[in-house]
Amino acid sequence: MKRIVTLTTRDLKESKKNGGCGECQTACKTSGVANQKCEKVNK
Amino acid sequence: MIHQYKLNGFNIVLDTYSGSVHCVDDLSYDIIALYNEKKSKDEIKSLMLDKYKKDGISEKDILDTFSEVDQLIESGQLFTDDVFKNANLDLKKRDSVIKAMCLHVAHTCNLNCEYCFAGQGRYHGKDAIMSFEVGKKALDFLVENSGSRHNLEVDFFGGEPLVNFNVVKELVKYARSIEKEKNKHFRFTLTTNGVLLNDDVIDFLNKEMDNVVLSLDGRKEVNDLKRKRLDGKGSYDIIVPHFQNFVKKRGNKEYYMRGTFTRNNLDFTNDIFHMLDLGFTELSMEPVVSKPDTDYALREEDLDKIYEQYEILAKEMIKRRREGKPFTFYHYMIDLTGGPCIYKRITGCGSGTEYLAVSPNGDFYPCHQFVGEKEFLMGNVNEGITNTKLRDEFKLCNVYSRKECENCWAKFYCSGGCSANSYHTTGSIQGVYEYGCKLFRKRIECAIMVKIAEAMDDANEK
């Protein structure tokens, strides 16, 4: 029986190679990047 | 670095440097915690046999769990090291391209909201309106300084931008006219208090705006306590029908109801639920950031109550999704698979570098929250960026430049926080607004728990 379930997430280490294009977006106007989406990955 | 917490029946383990999210049973949860304390496997085995004897956990169970944990470590999904510090050095040398602009088309407002960071929309100055000429120069500057970026963002802000609706329309028309020639795509957004939201305005916004942010604090008595008309009466009865009309016509295009909660409504989930009752489903509710001497400022003693509210909200979000009546709470909309790359996570919002605010007379500031503060004047639409020293200071603002962030598990979700909040609470853009950090960490814990619950629900449906 597996005791650990790992969710599928974007590999941050991998994103060092395929990230940084800057095409992503820069609601709240006051308080991170947690809610942002990557233009490339979501194409 | 890892972070472990229990919430809503889930045991959750986050791995900071890989971005991995694990949902584990009690035994694994304890074993991972002991790994983190550098205990030996013999010690861990002995401790676990003692603790779980009554639950029938055998030595084999413990060894199997060791094996699962070791596998995650080997595959780089648990206890991973920081491999990004060197990437941070490259970020300091990165090009200065601008891709987003906040156009303050009106420094005046038809409401008089008590907590407004912009001082009733005037930003500590006099009433002012942006001319088409100034706006056009700002858009030209954006295009010319955006390098190879294709997507450009322009937010119409104020004050109340609809006070200057004709200029908004002219600027959108101008931007659309140069898109093809310049190989750019403009994404427009607008933030409004709703007073002037008539059918003509709605039709225009629905055609041209990628996102519209509608300001409403929730229940009538809560909204009207802070969001008052110029005659001192509340705004709720005017704006709610306007917003409902807007949302009815909006179709599938993006919008957000955006509220502010203060010490006067620490039960702010009731305001969110009220917005749901009004028919709004895309919701955002922000903690007020204010000077500590106001009667509505959030205090240290309010934290437990706020944490509880965030948990209530997360559970309600899961419940309504199961009932087929989902809603969106902006801060819980984390995209685990398609979220930002590490560069974005390190640099954050890009204020003062990728993002500029433009005042009605054409002055540049690092972002909308610095407008009107002379020490943050960066240049203007005629001369461009003249204060390159300030731009370089903002360029160095990132998650690795704040020592307080070094041991924070949430740093790749918040990117070191908001420089404006840091400045206004600590006096330095490199400071840390610790109260905001506490709220942010709680929201991320809840957001990830929601994602786990949704993943479990989806798996059970298959």
Coordinates of C-alpha atoms in Angstrom, one line a residue:
Chain A
M1 CA 0.0 0.0 0.0
K2 CA 1.4 3.4 -0.9
R3 CA 1.4 5.7 2.0
I4 CA 2.4 8.8 0.0
V5 CA 0.4 10.4 -2.8
T6 CA 2.4 12.9 -4.8
L7 CA 0.4 15.4 -6.8
T8 CA 1.5 16.3 -10.3
T9 CA 3.3 19.7 -10.1
R10 CA 5.6 21.7 -12.4
D11 CA 9.2 20.8 -11.8
L12 CA 10.9 24.0 -10.7
K13 CA 14.3 22.7 -11.5
E14 CA 13.2 21.8 -15.0
S15 CA 11.7 25.3 -15.4
K16 CA 15.1 26.7 -15.0
K17 CA 15.8 25.3 -18.5
N18 CA 12.4 26.0 -20.2
G19 CA 11.3 29.2 -18.3
G20 CA 12.1 32.8 -18.3
C21 CA 10.3 33.8 -21.6
G22 CA 8.5 36.6 -19.8
E23 CA 5.2 36.3 -21.7
C24 CA 3.2 35.6 -18.5
Q25 CA 0.9 38.0 -16.9
T26 CA 2.4 40.6 -14.5
A27 CA -7.2 40.9 -9.2
C28 CA -6.0 42.1 -5.9
K29 CA -3.7 45.0 -6.6
T30 CA -2.3 44.8 -3.0
S31 CA -1.1 41.5 -1.7
G32 CA 2.5 36.9 -5.1
V33 CA 3.0 34.8 -8.2
A34 CA 1.1 31.8 -6.7
N35 CA -2.0 32.5 -8.8
Q36 CA -0.1 33.0 -12.1
K37 CA -0.2 30.8 -15.1
C38 CA 2.7 30.1 -17.5
E39 CA 1.8 31.1 -21.1
K40 CA 4.1 28.4 -22.5
V41 CA 3.0 25.4 -20.4
N42 CA -0.7 26.2 -20.8
K43 CA -0.6 26.8 -24.6
Chain B
M1 CA 13.5 22.6 2.8
I2 CA 10.2 21.1 3.5
H3 CA 7.0 22.3 5.2
Q4 CA 4.5 20.0 6.9
Y5 CA 1.0 20.8 8.1
K6 CA -2.3 19.1 8.8
L7 CA -5.5 20.6 7.5
N8 CA -9.1 19.4 7.0
G9 CA -8.1 15.8 7.5
F10 CA -5.1 15.9 5.2
N11 CA -1.4 15.5 6.1
I12 CA 0.5 17.7 3.7
V13 CA 4.2 17.9 2.9
L14 CA 5.6 20.6 0.6
D15 CA 9.1 20.5 -0.9
T16 CA 10.2 24.1 -1.4
Y17 CA 12.9 23.8 -4.1
S18 CA 11.2 21.2 -6.3
G19 CA 7.7 22.6 -5.9
S20 CA 6.4 19.0 -5.0
V21 CA 3.2 18.5 -3.1
H22 CA 2.7 15.3 -1.1
C23 CA -0.4 14.0 0.7
V24 CA 0.7 11.4 3.2
D25 CA -0.6 9.1 6.0
D26 CA 0.1 9.6 9.7
L27 CA 3.1 7.2 9.7
S28 CA 4.8 8.8 6.7
Y29 CA 4.1 12.3 8.1
D30 CA 5.9 11.4 11.3
I31 CA 8.8 9.6 9.5
I32 CA 9.4 12.6 7.2
A33 CA 9.4 14.9 10.2
L34 CA 12.1 12.7 11.9
Y35 CA 14.1 12.6 8.7
N36 CA 14.0 16.4 8.8
E37 CA 15.4 16.3 12.3
K38 CA 18.3 14.1 11.0
K39 CA 17.3 11.2 13.2
S40 CA 18.9 7.8 12.2
K41 CA 16.6 5.1 10.7
D42 CA 17.1 2.9 13.8
E43 CA 16.0 5.8 16.0
I44 CA 13.0 6.5 13.8
K45 CA 12.0 2.8 13.6
S46 CA 12.1 2.5 17.4
L47 CA 10.1 5.7 17.9
M48 CA 7.5 4.6 15.3
L49 CA 7.1 1.1 16.7
D50 CA 6.4 2.6 20.1
K51 CA 3.9 5.2 18.8
Y52 CA 2.0 3.0 16.4
K53 CA 2.1 -0.3 18.2
K54 CA -1.6 -0.1 19.1
D55 CA -2.5 0.6 15.4
G56 CA -0.9 -2.6 14.3
I57 CA 2.0 -1.0 12.4
S58 CA 4.7 -3.5 11.8
E59 CA 8.4 -3.2 11.3
K60 CA 7.8 -4.0 7.6
D61 CA 5.4 -1.1 7.3
I62 CA 8.0 1.2 8.6
L63 CA 10.7 -0.1 6.3
D64 CA 8.4 0.1 3.3
T65 CA 7.7 3.8 4.3
F66 CA 11.5 4.4 4.5
S67 CA 11.7 3.0 1.0
E68 CA 8.9 5.4 -0.3
V69 CA 10.6 8.4 1.3
D70 CA 14.0 7.4 0.0
Q71 CA 12.6 7.1 -3.5
L72 CA 11.2 10.6 -3.4
I73 CA 14.5 12.0 -2.1
E74 CA 16.3 10.2 -5.0
S75 CA 13.9 11.5 -7.6
G76 CA 14.4 15.1 -6.4
Q77 CA 10.9 15.5 -4.9
L78 CA 11.7 15.7 -1.2
F79 CA 14.4 17.4 0.8
T80 CA 15.8 19.0 -2.4
D81 CA 18.6 21.5 -2.2
D82 CA 18.5 25.1 -3.4
V83 CA 19.9 25.0 -6.9
F84 CA 18.6 28.5 -7.9
K85 CA 20.9 30.8 -6.0
N86 CA 23.2 31.1 -9.0
A87 CA 20.3 31.7 -11.3
N88 CA 19.6 34.7 -9.1
L89 CA 23.0 36.2 -10.1
D90 CA 21.9 36.1 -13.8
L91 CA 18.7 37.9 -12.9
K92 CA 20.6 40.9 -11.8
K93 CA 22.0 41.3 -15.3
R94 CA 18.7 40.8 -17.0
D95 CA 17.4 43.2 -19.7
S96 CA 15.1 46.0 -18.7
V97 CA 12.0 45.3 -20.8
I98 CA 8.7 46.6 -19.8
K99 CA 5.6 44.5 -20.4
A100 CA 2.9 46.0 -18.2
M101 CA 1.6 49.4 -17.4
C102 CA -0.9 50.8 -15.0
L103 CA -2.4 53.9 -16.5
H104 CA -3.9 56.3 -13.9
V105 CA -6.4 57.9 -16.2
A106 CA -8.1 59.7 -13.3
H107 CA -6.9 61.0 -10.0
T108 CA -10.3 61.7 -8.9
C109 CA -13.2 59.6 -7.6
N110 CA -16.9 59.6 -7.3
L111 CA -16.7 57.6 -4.0
N112 CA -15.0 58.5 -0.8
C113 CA -13.8 55.2 0.7
E114 CA -12.3 55.5 4.1
Y115 CA -9.4 53.0 3.7
C116 CA -8.4 54.0 0.2
F117 CA -4.6 53.8 -0.1
A118 CA -4.8 56.5 -2.8
G119 CA -6.3 59.1 -0.5
Q120 CA -9.8 59.2 -2.1
G121 CA -8.2 58.6 -5.5
R122 CA -6.0 61.8 -5.6
Y123 CA -2.7 60.2 -4.5
H124 CA -1.9 63.0 -2.1
G125 CA -2.3 65.6 -4.9
K126 CA -5.1 67.5 -6.6
D127 CA -7.8 66.1 -8.9
A128 CA -6.3 65.2 -12.2
I129 CA -7.3 63.6 -15.5
M130 CA -5.0 61.9 -18.1
S131 CA -5.2 63.4 -21.6
F132 CA -5.2 61.2 -24.7
E133 CA -1.8 62.6 -25.6
V134 CA -0.2 61.5 -22.4
G135 CA -1.8 58.1 -22.6
K136 CA -0.7 57.6 -26.2
K137 CA 2.9 58.5 -25.3
A138 CA 2.8 56.0 -22.5
L139 CA 1.5 53.3 -24.8
D140 CA 4.2 54.2 -27.3
F141 CA 6.9 54.0 -24.6
L142 CA 5.5 50.6 -23.5
V143 CA 5.7 49.2 -27.1
E144 CA 9.2 50.7 -27.7
N145 CA 10.6 49.3 -24.5
S146 CA 9.0 45.9 -24.5
G147 CA 11.7 44.1 -26.5
S148 CA 10.6 40.9 -28.0
R149 CA 7.6 40.5 -25.6
H150 CA 4.4 39.9 -27.5
N151 CA 1.9 40.2 -24.8
L152 CA 1.6 43.7 -23.2
E153 CA -0.7 44.5 -20.4
V154 CA -2.4 47.8 -19.7
D155 CA -4.6 48.4 -16.6
F156 CA -6.9 51.4 -16.4
F157 CA -6.8 52.5 -12.9
G158 CA -7.4 55.5 -10.7
G159 CA -9.1 57.0 -8.7
E160 CA -12.1 55.9 -10.8
P161 CA -11.1 55.3 -14.4
L162 CA -14.6 55.5 -15.7
V163 CA -14.7 59.2 -14.8
N164 CA -12.4 59.5 -17.9
F165 CA -14.1 56.9 -20.0
N166 CA -13.7 58.7 -23.4
V167 CA -9.9 58.7 -23.0
V168 CA -10.0 55.0 -22.0
K169 CA -11.9 54.3 -25.3
E170 CA -9.5 56.4 -27.4
L171 CA -6.5 54.7 -25.9
V172 CA -7.8 51.2 -26.5
K173 CA -8.7 52.2 -30.1
Y174 CA -5.1 53.6 -30.6
A175 CA -3.5 50.5 -29.1
R176 CA -5.6 48.1 -31.3
S177 CA -4.5 50.2 -34.3
I178 CA -0.8 49.6 -33.8
E179 CA -1.0 45.9 -32.7
K180 CA -0.5 44.4 -36.1
E181 CA 2.3 46.7 -37.2
K182 CA 4.2 46.3 -34.0
N183 CA 3.5 42.6 -33.6
K184 CA 2.1 43.1 -30.1
H185 CA -1.0 42.0 -28.3
F186 CA -2.6 44.3 -25.7
R187 CA -4.4 42.7 -22.8
F188 CA -6.5 45.4 -21.1
T189 CA -7.9 45.4 -17.6
L190 CA -9.9 48.0 -15.7
T191 CA -10.7 48.4 -12.0
T192 CA -14.0 50.2 -11.2
N193 CA -16.2 51.1 -8.2
G194 CA -19.2 50.5 -10.4
V195 CA -21.0 53.9 -10.0
L196 CA -20.7 54.7 -13.8
L197 CA -21.2 51.2 -15.0
N198 CA -24.0 51.7 -17.5
D199 CA -25.0 49.6 -20.6
D200 CA -22.7 51.5 -23.0
V201 CA -19.7 51.1 -20.7
I202 CA -20.5 47.4 -20.1
D203 CA -20.7 46.7 -23.8
F204 CA -17.3 48.4 -24.3
L205 CA -15.7 46.6 -21.4
N206 CA -17.0 43.2 -22.5
K207 CA -15.6 43.7 -26.0
E208 CA -12.2 45.1 -25.0
M209 CA -11.2 44.1 -21.5
D210 CA -9.6 40.8 -20.7
N211 CA -10.4 41.3 -17.0
V212 CA -12.5 43.7 -15.1
V213 CA -12.1 44.2 -11.3
L214 CA -15.2 45.3 -9.5
S215 CA -14.9 46.7 -6.0
L216 CA -17.4 45.6 -3.5
D217 CA -16.8 44.7 0.2
G218 CA -19.7 42.3 0.6
R219 CA -22.8 42.7 2.9
K220 CA -24.5 46.1 2.6
E221 CA -23.7 47.2 6.1
V222 CA -20.0 46.2 5.6
N223 CA -19.7 47.8 2.2
D224 CA -21.4 51.0 3.3
L225 CA -19.3 51.4 6.4
K226 CA -16.2 52.2 4.3
R227 CA -17.3 52.7 0.7
K228 CA -19.3 55.9 0.8
R229 CA -20.6 58.3 -1.8
L230 CA -19.5 61.9 -1.7
D231 CA -22.7 62.8 0.2
G232 CA -21.7 60.4 3.0
K233 CA -24.3 57.7 2.1
G234 CA -23.3 54.1 1.3
S235 CA -22.7 53.0 -2.3
Y236 CA -24.1 49.4 -2.1
D237 CA -27.6 50.2 -3.5
I238 CA -26.2 51.9 -6.5
I239 CA -23.3 49.6 -7.4
V240 CA -24.7 46.1 -6.8
P241 CA -27.4 46.3 -9.5
H242 CA -24.7 47.7 -11.9
F243 CA -22.4 44.8 -11.1
Q244 CA -25.2 42.2 -11.5
N245 CA -26.1 43.7 -14.9
F246 CA -22.4 43.6 -15.9
V247 CA -21.8 40.0 -14.8
K248 CA -25.0 38.9 -16.5
K249 CA -23.7 40.2 -19.8
R250 CA -20.0 39.2 -19.2
G251 CA -20.5 35.6 -20.4
N252 CA -17.4 33.5 -19.9
K253 CA -15.0 36.4 -19.9
E254 CA -12.9 37.0 -16.8
Y255 CA -14.0 39.4 -14.0
Y256 CA -13.3 39.6 -10.3
M257 CA -15.3 41.0 -7.5
R258 CA -12.7 42.5 -5.2
G259 CA -13.4 43.3 -1.6
T260 CA -11.3 44.6 1.2
F261 CA -11.7 43.3 4.7
T262 CA -10.7 45.2 7.8
R263 CA -10.9 44.8 11.6
N264 CA -14.6 45.8 11.2
N265 CA -15.5 42.6 9.4
L266 CA -13.2 39.8 10.6
D267 CA -16.0 37.4 9.7
F268 CA -15.3 38.3 6.1
T269 CA -16.3 34.8 4.7
N270 CA -19.8 36.0 5.3
D271 CA -19.1 38.8 2.9
I272 CA -17.8 36.3 0.3
F273 CA -20.9 34.1 0.8
H274 CA -23.1 37.2 0.4
M275 CA -21.4 37.9 -2.9
L276 CA -22.2 34.3 -4.0
D277 CA -25.8 34.9 -3.0
L278 CA -25.8 38.0 -5.2
G279 CA -24.8 35.7 -8.2
F280 CA -21.1 36.6 -8.3
T281 CA -18.7 33.6 -8.6
E282 CA -15.3 35.1 -9.2
L283 CA -14.2 36.5 -5.9
S284 CA -11.2 38.2 -4.3
M285 CA -11.1 39.5 -0.7
E286 CA -8.0 41.3 0.4
P287 CA -6.8 42.2 3.9
V288 CA -6.6 46.0 4.4
V289 CA -3.0 47.4 4.6
S290 CA -3.1 50.6 6.6
K291 CA -1.4 52.6 9.3
P292 CA -1.6 50.8 12.6
D293 CA -3.3 53.7 14.4
T294 CA -6.6 53.4 12.4
D295 CA -9.6 51.7 14.1
Y296 CA -9.9 49.3 11.2
A297 CA -6.3 48.2 10.9
L298 CA -5.7 44.5 11.3
R299 CA -3.9 43.5 14.5
E300 CA -1.7 40.7 15.7
E301 CA -4.6 39.5 18.0
D302 CA -6.9 39.1 14.9
L303 CA -4.7 36.5 13.3
D304 CA -6.3 33.4 14.7
K305 CA -9.7 34.6 13.7
I306 CA -8.5 35.4 10.1
Y307 CA -6.8 32.0 9.9
E308 CA -10.1 30.4 10.9
Q309 CA -11.9 32.4 8.2
Y310 CA -9.5 31.2 5.5
E311 CA -10.1 27.6 6.5
I312 CA -13.9 28.0 6.5
L313 CA -13.6 29.5 3.0
A314 CA -11.4 26.6 1.8
K315 CA -13.9 24.0 3.1
E316 CA -16.8 25.8 1.5
M317 CA -15.0 26.0 -1.8
I318 CA -14.5 22.2 -1.7
K319 CA -18.2 21.6 -0.6
R320 CA -19.7 23.8 -3.3
R321 CA -17.5 22.2 -6.0
R322 CA -18.8 18.8 -5.0
E323 CA -22.4 20.2 -5.2
G324 CA -21.8 21.4 -8.7
K325 CA -21.8 25.0 -7.7
P326 CA -18.1 25.9 -7.8
F327 CA -16.8 29.4 -7.2
T328 CA -13.4 31.0 -7.5
F329 CA -11.5 32.6 -4.7
Y330 CA -8.5 34.4 -6.3
H331 CA -5.9 33.4 -3.7
Y332 CA -6.9 29.7 -3.9
M333 CA -6.5 29.4 -7.6
I334 CA -3.1 27.9 -7.7
D335 CA -2.1 26.1 -10.9
L336 CA 0.2 23.3 -9.7
T337 CA 1.0 22.0 -13.2
G338 CA 1.0 25.2 -15.2
G339 CA 2.2 27.7 -12.7
P340 CA 5.1 30.1 -13.1
C341 CA 8.7 29.1 -13.8
I342 CA 11.4 29.6 -11.3
Y343 CA 12.5 33.0 -12.8
K344 CA 9.1 34.4 -12.3
R345 CA 8.9 32.9 -8.8
I346 CA 12.2 34.6 -7.8
T347 CA 11.5 38.0 -9.3
G348 CA 7.8 38.4 -8.5
C349 CA 5.6 41.2 -9.8
G350 CA 8.3 43.1 -11.7
S351 CA 7.4 46.5 -10.2
G352 CA 9.9 49.2 -11.3
T353 CA 11.4 46.9 -13.9
E354 CA 8.7 45.1 -16.0
Y355 CA 5.8 47.0 -14.6
L356 CA 5.3 50.8 -14.4
A357 CA 2.5 53.1 -13.3
V358 CA 1.8 56.3 -15.1
S359 CA 0.3 59.3 -13.4
P360 CA -2.3 61.6 -15.2
N361 CA 0.5 64.0 -16.1
G362 CA 2.7 61.3 -17.5
D363 CA 5.1 60.6 -14.6
F364 CA 6.5 57.1 -14.2
Y365 CA 6.4 55.3 -10.8
P366 CA 7.4 51.7 -9.9
C367 CA 3.8 50.6 -9.4
H368 CA 0.4 52.1 -8.6
Q369 CA 1.1 52.0 -4.9
F370 CA 4.0 54.4 -5.2
V371 CA 2.3 57.0 -7.4
G372 CA 2.6 60.5 -5.9
E373 CA 5.6 59.7 -3.7
K374 CA 8.3 62.0 -5.1
E375 CA 11.2 59.8 -4.0
F376 CA 9.9 57.1 -6.3
L377 CA 9.6 59.2 -9.4
M378 CA 11.3 57.2 -12.1
G379 CA 10.9 59.4 -15.2
N380 CA 8.1 60.5 -17.5
V381 CA 6.5 59.8 -20.9
N382 CA 8.6 62.5 -22.6
E383 CA 12.1 61.6 -21.3
G384 CA 11.6 57.9 -20.4
I385 CA 13.3 56.4 -17.4
T386 CA 15.6 59.0 -15.9
N387 CA 16.1 57.5 -12.5
T388 CA 18.0 54.4 -13.5
K389 CA 19.4 54.1 -10.0
L390 CA 15.9 53.5 -8.6
R391 CA 15.2 51.0 -11.4
D392 CA 18.3 49.1 -10.5
E393 CA 17.3 49.0 -6.9
F394 CA 14.0 47.4 -7.9
K395 CA 15.8 45.0 -10.2
L396 CA 17.6 43.7 -7.2
C397 CA 14.4 43.2 -5.3
N398 CA 13.7 39.5 -5.2
V399 CA 13.2 36.5 -3.0
Y400 CA 17.0 36.1 -2.5
S401 CA 17.6 39.7 -1.6
R402 CA 15.5 39.5 1.6
K403 CA 17.2 37.6 4.4
E404 CA 13.9 37.1 6.2
C405 CA 12.8 34.9 3.2
E406 CA 15.8 32.6 3.4
N407 CA 14.2 30.0 5.6
C408 CA 10.6 30.6 4.5
W409 CA 8.9 27.6 2.8
A410 CA 6.5 29.8 0.9
K411 CA 9.0 32.0 -0.8
F412 CA 8.4 30.6 -4.3
Y413 CA 4.7 31.3 -4.0
C414 CA 5.0 35.0 -2.9
S415 CA 8.4 35.9 -4.5
G416 CA 9.4 37.9 -1.5
G417 CA 6.2 39.9 -1.2
C418 CA 5.1 43.3 -2.3
S419 CA 7.7 46.0 -2.3
A420 CA 5.1 48.7 -1.7
N421 CA 3.8 47.0 1.4
S422 CA 7.3 46.5 2.6
Y423 CA 8.1 50.2 2.1
H424 CA 5.0 51.5 3.7
T425 CA 5.4 49.2 6.8
T426 CA 9.2 49.0 7.2
G427 CA 10.5 52.1 5.3
S428 CA 12.5 49.9 2.9
I429 CA 11.5 48.3 -0.4
Q430 CA 13.8 45.4 0.7
G431 CA 12.0 45.1 4.0
V432 CA 9.4 42.4 4.8
Y433 CA 5.8 43.1 5.8
E434 CA 5.7 40.3 8.3
Y435 CA 1.9 40.5 9.0
G436 CA 1.3 40.1 5.3
C437 CA 3.6 37.1 5.2
K438 CA 1.6 35.3 7.9
L439 CA -1.6 35.8 6.0
F440 CA 0.0 34.8 2.8
R441 CA 1.4 31.5 4.2
K442 CA -2.0 30.6 5.6
R443 CA -3.7 31.3 2.3
I444 CA -1.1 29.1 0.5
E445 CA -1.7 26.3 3.0
C446 CA -5.4 26.5 2.4
A447 CA -5.0 26.8 -1.4
I448 CA -2.8 23.6 -1.6
M449 CA -5.2 21.7 0.6
V450 CA -8.1 22.7 -1.7
K451 CA -6.0 21.4 -4.7
I452 CA -5.4 18.1 -2.9
A453 CA -9.1 17.7 -2.0
E454 CA -10.1 18.4 -5.6
A455 CA -7.5 15.9 -6.9
M456 CA -8.9 13.3 -4.5
D457 CA -12.5 14.0 -5.6
D458 CA -11.5 13.8 -9.3
A459 CA -9.7 10.4 -8.7
N460 CA -12.7 9.0 -6.8
E461 CA -15.0 10.0 -9.7
K462 CA -13.0 8.0 -12.2

